[in-house]
Tab-separated table of C-alpha atoms and ligand atoms in Angstrom:
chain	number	residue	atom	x	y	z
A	1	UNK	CA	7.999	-1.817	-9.265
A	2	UNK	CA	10.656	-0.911	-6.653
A	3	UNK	CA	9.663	2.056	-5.005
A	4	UNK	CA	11.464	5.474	-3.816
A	5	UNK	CA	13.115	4.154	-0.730
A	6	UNK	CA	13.772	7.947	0.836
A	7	UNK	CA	9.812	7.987	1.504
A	8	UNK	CA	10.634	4.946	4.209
A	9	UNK	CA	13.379	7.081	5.776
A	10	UNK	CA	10.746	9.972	6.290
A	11	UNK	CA	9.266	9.951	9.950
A	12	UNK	CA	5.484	10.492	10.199
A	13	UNK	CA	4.957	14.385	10.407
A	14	UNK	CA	3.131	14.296	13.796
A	15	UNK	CA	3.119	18.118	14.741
A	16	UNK	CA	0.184	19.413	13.391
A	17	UNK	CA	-1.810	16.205	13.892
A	18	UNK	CA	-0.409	15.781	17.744
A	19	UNK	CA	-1.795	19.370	18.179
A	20	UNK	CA	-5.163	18.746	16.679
A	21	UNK	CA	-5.846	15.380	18.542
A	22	UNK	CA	-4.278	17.224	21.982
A	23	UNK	CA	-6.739	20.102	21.328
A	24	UNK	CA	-9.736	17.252	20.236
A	25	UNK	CA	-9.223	15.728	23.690
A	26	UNK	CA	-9.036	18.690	25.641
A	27	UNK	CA	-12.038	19.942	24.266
A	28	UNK	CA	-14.080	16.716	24.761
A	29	UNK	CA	-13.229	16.793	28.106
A	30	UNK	CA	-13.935	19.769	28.907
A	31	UNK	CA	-17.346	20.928	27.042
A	32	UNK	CA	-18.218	24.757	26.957
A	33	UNK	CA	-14.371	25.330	27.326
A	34	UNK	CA	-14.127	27.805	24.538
A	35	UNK	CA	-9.854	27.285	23.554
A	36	UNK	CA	-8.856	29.758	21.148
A	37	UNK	CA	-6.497	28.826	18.189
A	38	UNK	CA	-3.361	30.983	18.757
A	39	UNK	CA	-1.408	28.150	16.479
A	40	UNK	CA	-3.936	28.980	12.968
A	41	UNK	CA	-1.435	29.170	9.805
A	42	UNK	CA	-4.059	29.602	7.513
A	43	UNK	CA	-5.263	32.841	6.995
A	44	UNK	CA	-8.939	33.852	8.206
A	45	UNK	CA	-10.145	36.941	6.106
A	46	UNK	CA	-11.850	36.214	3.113
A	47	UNK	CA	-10.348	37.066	-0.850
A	48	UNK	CA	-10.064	40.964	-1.167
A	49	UNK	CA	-12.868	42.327	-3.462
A	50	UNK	CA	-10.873	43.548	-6.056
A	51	UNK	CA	-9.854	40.032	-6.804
A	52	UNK	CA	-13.504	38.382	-6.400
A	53	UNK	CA	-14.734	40.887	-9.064
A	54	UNK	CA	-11.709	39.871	-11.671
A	55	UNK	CA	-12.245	36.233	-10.656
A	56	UNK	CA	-16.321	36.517	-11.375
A	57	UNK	CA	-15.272	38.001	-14.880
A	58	UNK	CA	-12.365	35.407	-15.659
A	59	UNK	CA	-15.863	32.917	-15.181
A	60	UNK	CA	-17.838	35.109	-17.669
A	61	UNK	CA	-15.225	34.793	-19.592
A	62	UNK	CA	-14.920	31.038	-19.965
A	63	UNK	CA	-18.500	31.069	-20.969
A	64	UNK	CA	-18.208	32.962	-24.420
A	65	UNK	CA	-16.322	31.496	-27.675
A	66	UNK	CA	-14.753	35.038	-28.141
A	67	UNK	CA	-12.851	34.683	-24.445
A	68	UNK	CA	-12.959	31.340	-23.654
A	69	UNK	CA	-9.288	30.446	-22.407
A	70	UNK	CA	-8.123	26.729	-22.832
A	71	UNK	CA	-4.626	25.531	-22.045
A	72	UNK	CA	-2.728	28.250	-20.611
A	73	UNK	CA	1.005	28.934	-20.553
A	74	UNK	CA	2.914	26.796	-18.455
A	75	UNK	CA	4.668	29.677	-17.295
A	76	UNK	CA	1.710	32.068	-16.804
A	77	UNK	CA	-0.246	34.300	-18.568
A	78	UNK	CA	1.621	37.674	-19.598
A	79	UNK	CA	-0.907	39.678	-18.156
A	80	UNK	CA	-0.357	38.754	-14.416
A	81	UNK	CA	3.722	38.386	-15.279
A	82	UNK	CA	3.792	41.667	-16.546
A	83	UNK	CA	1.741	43.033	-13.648
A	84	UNK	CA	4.440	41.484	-10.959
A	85	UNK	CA	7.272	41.954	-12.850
A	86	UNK	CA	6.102	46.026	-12.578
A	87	UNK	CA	4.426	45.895	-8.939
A	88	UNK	CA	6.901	44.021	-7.301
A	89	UNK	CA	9.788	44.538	-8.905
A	90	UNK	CA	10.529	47.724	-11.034
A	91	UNK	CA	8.350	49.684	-8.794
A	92	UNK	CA	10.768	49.329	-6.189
A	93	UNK	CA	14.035	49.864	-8.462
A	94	UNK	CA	14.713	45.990	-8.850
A	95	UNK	CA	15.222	44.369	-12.346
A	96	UNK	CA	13.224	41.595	-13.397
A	97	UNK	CA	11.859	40.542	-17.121
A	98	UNK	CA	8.570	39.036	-17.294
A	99	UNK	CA	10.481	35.855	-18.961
A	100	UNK	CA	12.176	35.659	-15.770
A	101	UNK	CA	8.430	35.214	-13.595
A	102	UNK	CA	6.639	31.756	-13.292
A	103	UNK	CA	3.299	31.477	-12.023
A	104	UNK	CA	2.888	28.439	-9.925
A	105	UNK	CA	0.410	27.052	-7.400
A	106	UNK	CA	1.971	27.954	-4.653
A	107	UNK	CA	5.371	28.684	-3.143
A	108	UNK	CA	4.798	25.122	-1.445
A	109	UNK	CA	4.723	23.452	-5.098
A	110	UNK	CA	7.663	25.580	-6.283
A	111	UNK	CA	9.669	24.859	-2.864
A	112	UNK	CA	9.563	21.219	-3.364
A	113	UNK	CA	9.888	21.106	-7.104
A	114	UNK	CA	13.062	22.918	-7.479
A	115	UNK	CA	14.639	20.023	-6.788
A	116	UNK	CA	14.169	18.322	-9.783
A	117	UNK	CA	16.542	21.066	-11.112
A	118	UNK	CA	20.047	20.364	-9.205
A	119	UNK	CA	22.203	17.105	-8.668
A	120	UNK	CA	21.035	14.734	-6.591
A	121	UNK	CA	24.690	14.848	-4.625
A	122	UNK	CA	23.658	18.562	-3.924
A	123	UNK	CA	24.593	19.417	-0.246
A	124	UNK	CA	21.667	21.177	0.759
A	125	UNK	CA	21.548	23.986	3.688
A	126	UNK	CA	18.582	24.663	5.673
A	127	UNK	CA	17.643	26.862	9.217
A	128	UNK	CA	17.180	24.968	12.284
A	129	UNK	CA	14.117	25.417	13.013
A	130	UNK	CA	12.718	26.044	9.524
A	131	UNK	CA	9.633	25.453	7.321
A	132	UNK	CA	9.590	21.470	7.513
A	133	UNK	CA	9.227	21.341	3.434
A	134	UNK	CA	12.697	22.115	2.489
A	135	UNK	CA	14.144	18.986	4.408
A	136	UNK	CA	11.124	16.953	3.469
A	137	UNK	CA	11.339	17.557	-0.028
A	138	UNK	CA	15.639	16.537	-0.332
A	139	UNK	CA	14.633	13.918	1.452
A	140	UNK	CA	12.288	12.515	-0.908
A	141	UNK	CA	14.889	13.608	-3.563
A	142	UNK	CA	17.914	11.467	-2.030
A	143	UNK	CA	19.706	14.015	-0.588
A	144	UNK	CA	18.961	13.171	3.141
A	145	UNK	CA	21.345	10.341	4.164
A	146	UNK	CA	21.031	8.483	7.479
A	147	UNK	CA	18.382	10.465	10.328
A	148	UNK	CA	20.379	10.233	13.098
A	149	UNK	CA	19.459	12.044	16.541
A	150	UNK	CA	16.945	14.145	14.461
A	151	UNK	CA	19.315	15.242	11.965
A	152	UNK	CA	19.757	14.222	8.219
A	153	UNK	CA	23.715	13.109	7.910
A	154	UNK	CA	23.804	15.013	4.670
A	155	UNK	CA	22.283	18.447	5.118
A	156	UNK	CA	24.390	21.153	6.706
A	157	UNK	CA	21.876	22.984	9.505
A	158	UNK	CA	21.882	26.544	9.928
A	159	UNK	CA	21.938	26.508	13.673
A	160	UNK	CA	19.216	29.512	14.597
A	161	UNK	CA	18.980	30.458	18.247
A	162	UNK	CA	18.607	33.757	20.996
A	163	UNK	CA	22.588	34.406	20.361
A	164	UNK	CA	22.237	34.815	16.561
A	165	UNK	CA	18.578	36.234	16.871
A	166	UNK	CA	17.184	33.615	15.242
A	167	UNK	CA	18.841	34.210	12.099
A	168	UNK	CA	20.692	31.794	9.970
A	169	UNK	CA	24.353	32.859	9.232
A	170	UNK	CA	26.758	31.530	6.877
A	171	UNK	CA	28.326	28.379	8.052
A	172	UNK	CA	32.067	27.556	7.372
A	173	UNK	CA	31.379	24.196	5.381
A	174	UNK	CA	30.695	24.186	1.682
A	175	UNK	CA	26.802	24.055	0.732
A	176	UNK	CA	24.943	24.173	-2.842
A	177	UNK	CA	21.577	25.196	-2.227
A	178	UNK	CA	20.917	26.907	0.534
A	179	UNK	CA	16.983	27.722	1.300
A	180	UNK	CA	16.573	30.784	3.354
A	181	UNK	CA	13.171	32.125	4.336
A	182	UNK	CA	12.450	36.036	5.401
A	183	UNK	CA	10.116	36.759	7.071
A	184	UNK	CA	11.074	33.403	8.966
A	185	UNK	CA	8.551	30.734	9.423
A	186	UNK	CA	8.038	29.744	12.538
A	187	UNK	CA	10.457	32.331	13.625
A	188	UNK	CA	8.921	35.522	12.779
A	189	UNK	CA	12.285	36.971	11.965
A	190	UNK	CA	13.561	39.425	8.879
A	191	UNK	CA	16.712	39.416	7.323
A	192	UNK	CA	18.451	43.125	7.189
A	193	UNK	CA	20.251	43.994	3.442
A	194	UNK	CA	23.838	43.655	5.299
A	195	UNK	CA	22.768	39.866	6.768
A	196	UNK	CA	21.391	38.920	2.981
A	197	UNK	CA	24.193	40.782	1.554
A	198	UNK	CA	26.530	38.082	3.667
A	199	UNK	CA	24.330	35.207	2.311
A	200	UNK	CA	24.447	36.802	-1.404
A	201	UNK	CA	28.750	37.049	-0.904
A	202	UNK	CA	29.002	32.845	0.791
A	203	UNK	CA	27.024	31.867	-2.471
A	204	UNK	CA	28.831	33.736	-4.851
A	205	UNK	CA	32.134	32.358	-3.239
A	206	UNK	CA	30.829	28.702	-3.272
A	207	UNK	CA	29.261	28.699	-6.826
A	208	UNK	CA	26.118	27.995	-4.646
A	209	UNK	CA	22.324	28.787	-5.044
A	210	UNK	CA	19.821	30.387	-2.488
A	211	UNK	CA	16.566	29.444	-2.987
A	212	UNK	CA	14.931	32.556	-0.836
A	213	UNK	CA	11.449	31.644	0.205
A	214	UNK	CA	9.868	35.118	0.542
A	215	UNK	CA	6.366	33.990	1.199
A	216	UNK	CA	5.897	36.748	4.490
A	217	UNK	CA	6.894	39.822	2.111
A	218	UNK	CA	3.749	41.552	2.058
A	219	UNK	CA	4.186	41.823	5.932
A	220	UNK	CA	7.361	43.668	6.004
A	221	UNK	CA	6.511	47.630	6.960
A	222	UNK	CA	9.706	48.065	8.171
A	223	UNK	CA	11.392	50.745	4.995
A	224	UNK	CA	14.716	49.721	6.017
A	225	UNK	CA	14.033	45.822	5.516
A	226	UNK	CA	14.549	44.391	2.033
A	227	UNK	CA	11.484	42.610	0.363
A	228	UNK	CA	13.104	41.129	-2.329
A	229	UNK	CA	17.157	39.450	-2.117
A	230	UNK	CA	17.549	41.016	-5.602
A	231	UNK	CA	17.370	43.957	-3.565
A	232	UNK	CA	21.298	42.563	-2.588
A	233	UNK	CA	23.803	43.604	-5.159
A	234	UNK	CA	25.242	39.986	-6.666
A	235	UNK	CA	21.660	38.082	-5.706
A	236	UNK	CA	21.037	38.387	-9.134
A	237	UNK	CA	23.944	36.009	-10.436
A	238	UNK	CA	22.811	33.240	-7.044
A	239	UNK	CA	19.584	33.218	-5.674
A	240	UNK	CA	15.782	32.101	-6.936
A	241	UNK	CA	12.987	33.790	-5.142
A	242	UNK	CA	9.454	31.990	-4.888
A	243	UNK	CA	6.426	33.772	-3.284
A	244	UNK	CA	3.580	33.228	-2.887
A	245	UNK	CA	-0.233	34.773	-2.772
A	246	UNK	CA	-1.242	32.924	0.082
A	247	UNK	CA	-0.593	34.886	2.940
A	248	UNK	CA	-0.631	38.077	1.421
A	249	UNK	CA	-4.424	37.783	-0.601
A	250	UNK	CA	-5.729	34.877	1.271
A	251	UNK	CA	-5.078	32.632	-1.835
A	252	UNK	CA	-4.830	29.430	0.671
A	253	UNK	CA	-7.657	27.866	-0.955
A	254	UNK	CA	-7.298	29.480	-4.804
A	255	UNK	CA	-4.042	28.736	-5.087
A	256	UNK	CA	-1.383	30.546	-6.748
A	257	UNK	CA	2.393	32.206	-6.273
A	258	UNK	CA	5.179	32.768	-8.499
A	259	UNK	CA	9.000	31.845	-8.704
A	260	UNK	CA	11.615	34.152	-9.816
A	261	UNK	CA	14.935	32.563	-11.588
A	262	UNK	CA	16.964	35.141	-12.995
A	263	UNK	CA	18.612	34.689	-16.807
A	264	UNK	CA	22.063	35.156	-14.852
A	265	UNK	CA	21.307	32.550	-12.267
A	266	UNK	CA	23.808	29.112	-13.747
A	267	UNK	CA	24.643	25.587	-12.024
A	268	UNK	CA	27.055	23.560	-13.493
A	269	UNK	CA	26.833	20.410	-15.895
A	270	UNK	CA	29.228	17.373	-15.195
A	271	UNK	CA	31.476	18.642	-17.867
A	272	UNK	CA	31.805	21.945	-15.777
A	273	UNK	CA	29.652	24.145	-18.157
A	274	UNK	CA	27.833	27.090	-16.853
A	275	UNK	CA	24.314	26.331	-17.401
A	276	UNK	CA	21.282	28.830	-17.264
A	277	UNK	CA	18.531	27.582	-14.432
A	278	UNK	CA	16.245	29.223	-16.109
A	279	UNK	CA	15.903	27.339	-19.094
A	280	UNK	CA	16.362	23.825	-17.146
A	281	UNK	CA	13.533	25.447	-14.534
A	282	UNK	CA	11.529	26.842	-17.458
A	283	UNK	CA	11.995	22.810	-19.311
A	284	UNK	CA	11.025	21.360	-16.054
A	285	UNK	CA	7.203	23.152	-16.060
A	286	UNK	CA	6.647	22.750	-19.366
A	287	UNK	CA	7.318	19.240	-18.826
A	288	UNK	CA	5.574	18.666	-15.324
A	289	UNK	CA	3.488	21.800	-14.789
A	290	UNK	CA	-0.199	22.458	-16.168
A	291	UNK	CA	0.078	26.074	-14.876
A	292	UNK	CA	-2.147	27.965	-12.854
A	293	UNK	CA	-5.644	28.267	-13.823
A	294	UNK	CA	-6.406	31.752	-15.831
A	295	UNK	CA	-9.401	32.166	-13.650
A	296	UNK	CA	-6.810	32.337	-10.482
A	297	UNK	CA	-4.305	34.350	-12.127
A	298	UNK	CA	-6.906	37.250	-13.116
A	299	UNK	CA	-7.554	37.028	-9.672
A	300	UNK	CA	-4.446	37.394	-8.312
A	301	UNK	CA	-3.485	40.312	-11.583
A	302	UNK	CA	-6.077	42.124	-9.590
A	303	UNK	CA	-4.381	42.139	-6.351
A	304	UNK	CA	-1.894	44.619	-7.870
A	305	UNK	CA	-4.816	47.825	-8.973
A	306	UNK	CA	-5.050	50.353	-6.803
A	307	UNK	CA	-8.586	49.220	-5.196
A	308	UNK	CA	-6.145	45.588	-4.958
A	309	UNK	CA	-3.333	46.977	-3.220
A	310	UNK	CA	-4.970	48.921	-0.970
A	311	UNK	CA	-7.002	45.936	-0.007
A	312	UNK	CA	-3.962	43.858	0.189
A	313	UNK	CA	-3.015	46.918	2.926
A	314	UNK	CA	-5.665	46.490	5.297
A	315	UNK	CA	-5.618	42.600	5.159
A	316	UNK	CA	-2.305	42.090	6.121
A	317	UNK	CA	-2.140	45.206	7.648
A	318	UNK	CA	-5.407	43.661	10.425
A	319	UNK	CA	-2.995	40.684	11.446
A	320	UNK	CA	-0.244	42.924	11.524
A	321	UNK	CA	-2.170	44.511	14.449
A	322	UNK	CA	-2.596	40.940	15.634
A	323	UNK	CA	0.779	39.789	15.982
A	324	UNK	CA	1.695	43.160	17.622
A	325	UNK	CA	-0.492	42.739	20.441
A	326	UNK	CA	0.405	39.208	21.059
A	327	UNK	CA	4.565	40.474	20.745
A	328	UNK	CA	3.409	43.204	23.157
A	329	UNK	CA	1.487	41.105	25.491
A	330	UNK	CA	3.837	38.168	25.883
A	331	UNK	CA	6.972	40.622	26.694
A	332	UNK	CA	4.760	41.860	29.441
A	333	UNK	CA	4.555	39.038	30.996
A	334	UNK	CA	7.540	38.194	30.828
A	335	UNK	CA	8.081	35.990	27.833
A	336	UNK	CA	11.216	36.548	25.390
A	337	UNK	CA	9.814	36.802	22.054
A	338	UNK	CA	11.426	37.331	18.598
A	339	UNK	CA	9.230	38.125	15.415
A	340	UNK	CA	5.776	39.595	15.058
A	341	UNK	CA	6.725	42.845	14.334
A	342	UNK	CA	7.669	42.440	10.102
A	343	UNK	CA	5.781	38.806	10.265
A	344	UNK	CA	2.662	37.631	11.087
A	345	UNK	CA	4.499	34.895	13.342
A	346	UNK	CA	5.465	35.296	17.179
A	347	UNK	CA	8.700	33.049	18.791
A	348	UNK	CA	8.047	32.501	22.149
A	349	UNK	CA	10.713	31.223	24.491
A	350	UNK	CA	9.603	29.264	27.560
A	351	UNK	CA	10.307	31.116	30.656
A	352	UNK	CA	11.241	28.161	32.983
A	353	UNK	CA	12.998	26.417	30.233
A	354	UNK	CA	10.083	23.782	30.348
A	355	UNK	CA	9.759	21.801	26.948
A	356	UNK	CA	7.627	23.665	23.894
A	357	UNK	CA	5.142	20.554	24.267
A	358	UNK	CA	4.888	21.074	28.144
A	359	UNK	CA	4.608	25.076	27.353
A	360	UNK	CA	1.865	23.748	24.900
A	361	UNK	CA	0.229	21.340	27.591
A	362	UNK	CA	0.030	24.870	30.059
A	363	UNK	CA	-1.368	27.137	27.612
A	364	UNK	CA	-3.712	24.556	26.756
A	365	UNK	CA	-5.007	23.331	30.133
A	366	UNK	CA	-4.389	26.891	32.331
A	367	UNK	CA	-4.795	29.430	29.989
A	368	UNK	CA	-6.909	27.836	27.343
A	369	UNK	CA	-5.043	29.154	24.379
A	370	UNK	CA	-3.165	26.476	21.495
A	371	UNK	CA	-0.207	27.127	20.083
A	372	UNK	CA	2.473	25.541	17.666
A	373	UNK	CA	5.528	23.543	19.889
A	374	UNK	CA	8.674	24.909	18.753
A	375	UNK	CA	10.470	21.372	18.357
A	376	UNK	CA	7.906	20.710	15.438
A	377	UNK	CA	10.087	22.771	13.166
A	378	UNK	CA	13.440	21.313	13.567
A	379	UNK	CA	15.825	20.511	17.190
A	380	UNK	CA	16.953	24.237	17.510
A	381	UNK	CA	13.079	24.977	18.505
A	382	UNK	CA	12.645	23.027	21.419
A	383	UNK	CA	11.906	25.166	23.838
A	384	UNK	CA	9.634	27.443	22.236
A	385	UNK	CA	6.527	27.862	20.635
A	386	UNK	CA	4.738	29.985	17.598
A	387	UNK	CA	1.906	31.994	18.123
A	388	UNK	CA	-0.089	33.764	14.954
A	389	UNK	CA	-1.392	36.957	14.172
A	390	UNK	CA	-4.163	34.913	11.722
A	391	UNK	CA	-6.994	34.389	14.382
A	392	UNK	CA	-10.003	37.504	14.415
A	393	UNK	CA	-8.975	40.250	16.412
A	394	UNK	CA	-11.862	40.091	19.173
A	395	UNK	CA	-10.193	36.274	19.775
A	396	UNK	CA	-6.569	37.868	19.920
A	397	UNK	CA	-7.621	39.993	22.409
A	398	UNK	CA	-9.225	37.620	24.571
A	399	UNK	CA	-6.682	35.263	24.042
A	400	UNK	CA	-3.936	38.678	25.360
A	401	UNK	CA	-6.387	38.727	28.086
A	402	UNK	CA	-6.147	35.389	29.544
A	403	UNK	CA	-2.080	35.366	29.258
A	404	UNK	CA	-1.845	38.604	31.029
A	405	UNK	CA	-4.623	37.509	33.665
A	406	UNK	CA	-2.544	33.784	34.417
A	407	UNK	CA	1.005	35.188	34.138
A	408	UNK	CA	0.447	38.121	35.798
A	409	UNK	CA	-0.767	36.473	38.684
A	410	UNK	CA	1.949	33.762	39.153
A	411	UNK	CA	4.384	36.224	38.964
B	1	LIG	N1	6.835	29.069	2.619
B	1	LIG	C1	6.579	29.264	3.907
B	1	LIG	C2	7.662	29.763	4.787
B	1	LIG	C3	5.307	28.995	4.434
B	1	LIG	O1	5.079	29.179	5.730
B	1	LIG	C4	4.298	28.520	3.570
B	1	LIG	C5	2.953	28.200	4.063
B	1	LIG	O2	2.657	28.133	5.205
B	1	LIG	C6	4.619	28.318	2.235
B	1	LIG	C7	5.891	28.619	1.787
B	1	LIG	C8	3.621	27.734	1.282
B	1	LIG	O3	2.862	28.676	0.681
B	1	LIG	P1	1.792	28.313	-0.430
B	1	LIG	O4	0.462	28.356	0.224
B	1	LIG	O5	1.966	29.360	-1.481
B	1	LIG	O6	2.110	26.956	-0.974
């Protein structure tokens, strides 16, 4: 068997694994150190009640003839469908049928997967820096090209930086898929209506699809923010929208999230035919896709009760609090920042325009705090770093403590 060549062109991911070993070292090397884990994108508060309760009665469930649930749907069970399409959607004045909800696994799952659904030619956009799994993924699917200098020859980058606020804007060459994310990982930043609405307009004009990775949306208190891009007049005819349960419930380790693809939402066959994504996304589960497990979903149905949603509140709403101290903290002393106020994530900028892995060796070492380097998320980040809101918020404050105490003084 020949195998897929495009896994060979993939460097090693060493980010996450260069941080852990970094931190490993420090920490052997200095015993009774206590570092505290500034860089954690996992969430740390346990599964809100609501949801444990459903899930224990999903198992009861499973143990009688009468309510014993086998295969499921590939596409989800109607009750949680119904219960986003309601919650998320109509509750807020935006249309969405059930039959237009999948329940996946994940956003990451759906992310990655999508691809199976346009050509293999497709010139693919993404933000520099971004979430490393939309470049990974093309890549894997052929759509890379050559890597050269850190950049796939094929892709067209959305260049992010301090000028444009960190937010991806529509570039002048032609794309076909075009993943945005809002709330921005690692950037912490939220696309306004009018900066989607110029997004919604570039796809429209290119016969192009956004694939809108809304994964942060339970973090956005601003009212004027959108959650949703079908909350853009015209998103409807262009964009998918995949979120997830992860960060808003603490579904890390359950694992579920949903993907939105509109009836009006077409590509375009060889032959030039307008053909619906939603029926080529909805063949593509049925096909690959054992669905979500019904225990999961009644847990995550759950998540939209009142007792849920209010739950859901004071979760996100208790790294919220976290990532506002830390945005607070580093502008005192003296640190640009972008993010943390819609977004559980904080951008840092390096003062002294030192590296984000030398910013990384000085929290480290000086201030004993770890953090994410910037560069790990695409070229455009070097020079910065991402802290989280996701640690406890007795280690947040200590961790605010030390930055204030160290920068402070050296200023
Ligand atoms: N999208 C973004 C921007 C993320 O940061 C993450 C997880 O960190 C995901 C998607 C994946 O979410 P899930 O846990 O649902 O696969």
């Amino acid at each position: 068997m020949r195998i897929n060549d495009n896994f060979e062109k993939l460097p090693e991911s060493y980010l996450f694994s260069t941080v852990a070993s970094k931190l490993r070292e420090y920490r052997e090397s200095h015993p009774g150190v206590d570092v505290i884990r500034m860089d954690i994108g996992d969430v740390t508060l346990p599964i809100p009640q609501a949801s444990i309760k459903a899930m224990h009665r999903a198992v009861d469930d499973m143990a009688e003839k009468t309510s014993f649930h086998g295969y499921g749907p590939e596409q989800g069970y109607d009750f949680l469908r119904n219960a986003i399409a309601v919650n998320a959607y109509a509750q807020r004045g935006i249309e969405i049928t059930t039959d237009e909800i999948f329940i996946s696994d994940g956003a990451k799952s759906d992310l990655g997967n999508l691809g199976d659904i346009y050509a293999e030619g497709s010139v693919v956009a993404v933000a520099n820096p971004g979430y490393p799994v939309y470049v990974d993924s093309n890549v894997i699917d052929g759509r890379g090209g050559t890597l050269v200098d850190g950049k796939w020859s094929n892709f067209v980058y959305l260049e992010c930086n301090e000028e444009n606020g960190f937010k991806p804007v529509p570039p002048a060459e032609h794309a076909d898929v075009i993943f945005l994310c809002s709330p921005a990982n690692p950037t912490g930043v939220t696309f306004t209506k009018a900066e989607l609405k110029a997004w919604v307009n570039y796809a429209l004009a290119n016969n192009a699809v956004i694939i809108y990775d809304s994964a942060y949306c339970a973090y956005i208190t601003d009212p004027e923010l959108p959650h949703s891009i079908y909350e853009v007049e015209g998103a409807r005819e262009c964009a998918i929208e995949v979120r997830s349960f992860s960060k808003t419930a603490g579904f890390t380790g359950l694992r579920c999230g949903y993907t939105v693809v509109p009836a009006s939402v077409c590509g375009f066959d060889e032959a030039g035919n307008k053909v619906s994504l939603r029926k080529l996304w909805l063949r593509r589960q049925t096909t690959k896709f054992n669905g979500a497990s019904y225990v999961i979903q009644r847990g995550a149905e759950a998540l939209y009760t009142s007792d849920g949603k209010i739950q859901v509140r004071e979760n996100v709403g208790y790294y919220l609090e976290n990532a506002r101290l830390i945005r607070e903290t580093m502008s005192k002393a003296g640190f640009t920042v972008f993010g943390g106020d819609n977004s559980p994530y904080i951008w840092v900028k390096s003062p002294d325009g030192e590296s984000s892995w030398d910013l990384f060796d000085k929290l480290l070492h000086e201030v004993n705090i770890s953090c994410t380097p910037g560069v790990g998320f695409g070229s455009a980040g070097e020079g910065y770093i991402r802290l989280t809101g996701f640690n406890s918020k007795s280690n947040t404050e200590e961790a605010m403590r030390r930055i204030i105490g160290f920068f402070a003084d050296k200023a």
